[in-house]
Amino acid sequence: MKPAGFWIRFLAYLIDGFVLGIPLSIILTILGFVFVGGSLMTTDFTAQDPYSSNGAEVGIILVYYLISLVLGIAAGIFYYGLMTASKYQGTLGKMLLGLKVVNEAGEKVSKGQAIGRFFAYALSGVLYIGFIMIAFGPKKGLHDYICNTRVVYKD
């Protein structure tokens, strides 16, 4: 099993960003219009004080933010977690580039490992140190060390 290096993994991550990001952005934009429209409907534009608020706007925007957060996390779990634990052993970006995610024994990762790997991306993203680690040493990121996984080229 030949380990995949930094640049090919980075390219796969960019592809995945488009695959997940574009549909999610469209959905969140539509939801944003719905929630902002709802917020505007609660505003009293005839009030003497243009900065007065009945508090509903803040509540509606907070609900939108929480829904966006939950949708983003759920989409990430389904896409990164379940695709990695599937028979494809990786996301669409990895599949297109001939990569797969395996455990230390070279076998398919479990759903728990795959979902844990998604959440470990957050730690790898702190100053990008966990991702930069891939470029040096045994080509493993912090998330790979945490979840006992590695990204390799398909045979």
mmCIF file of C-alpha atoms in Angstrom, residues 27 31 37 51 54 68-69 98 121 141:
data_model
loop_
_atom_site.group_PDB
_atom_site.id
_atom_site.type_symbol
_atom_site.label_atom_id
_atom_site.label_comp_id
_atom_site.label_asym_id
_atom_site.label_seq_id
_atom_site.Cartn_x
_atom_site.Cartn_y
_atom_site.Cartn_z
ATOM 1 C CA ILE A 27 -29.812 24.925 0.498
ATOM 2 C CA LEU A 31 -33.184 28.815 4.000
ATOM 3 C CA GLY A 37 -38.009 37.111 4.956
ATOM 4 C CA TYR A 51 -33.414 50.816 15.670
ATOM 5 C CA ASN A 54 -39.364 43.341 19.174
ATOM 6 C CA SER A 68 -27.273 25.857 9.392
ATOM 7 C CA LEU A 69 -24.840 24.446 11.931
ATOM 8 C CA GLY A 98 -7.595 6.716 -7.080
ATOM 9 C CA TYR A 121 -10.562 17.119 10.872
ATOM 10 C CA GLY A 141 -2.374 13.823 9.278
#
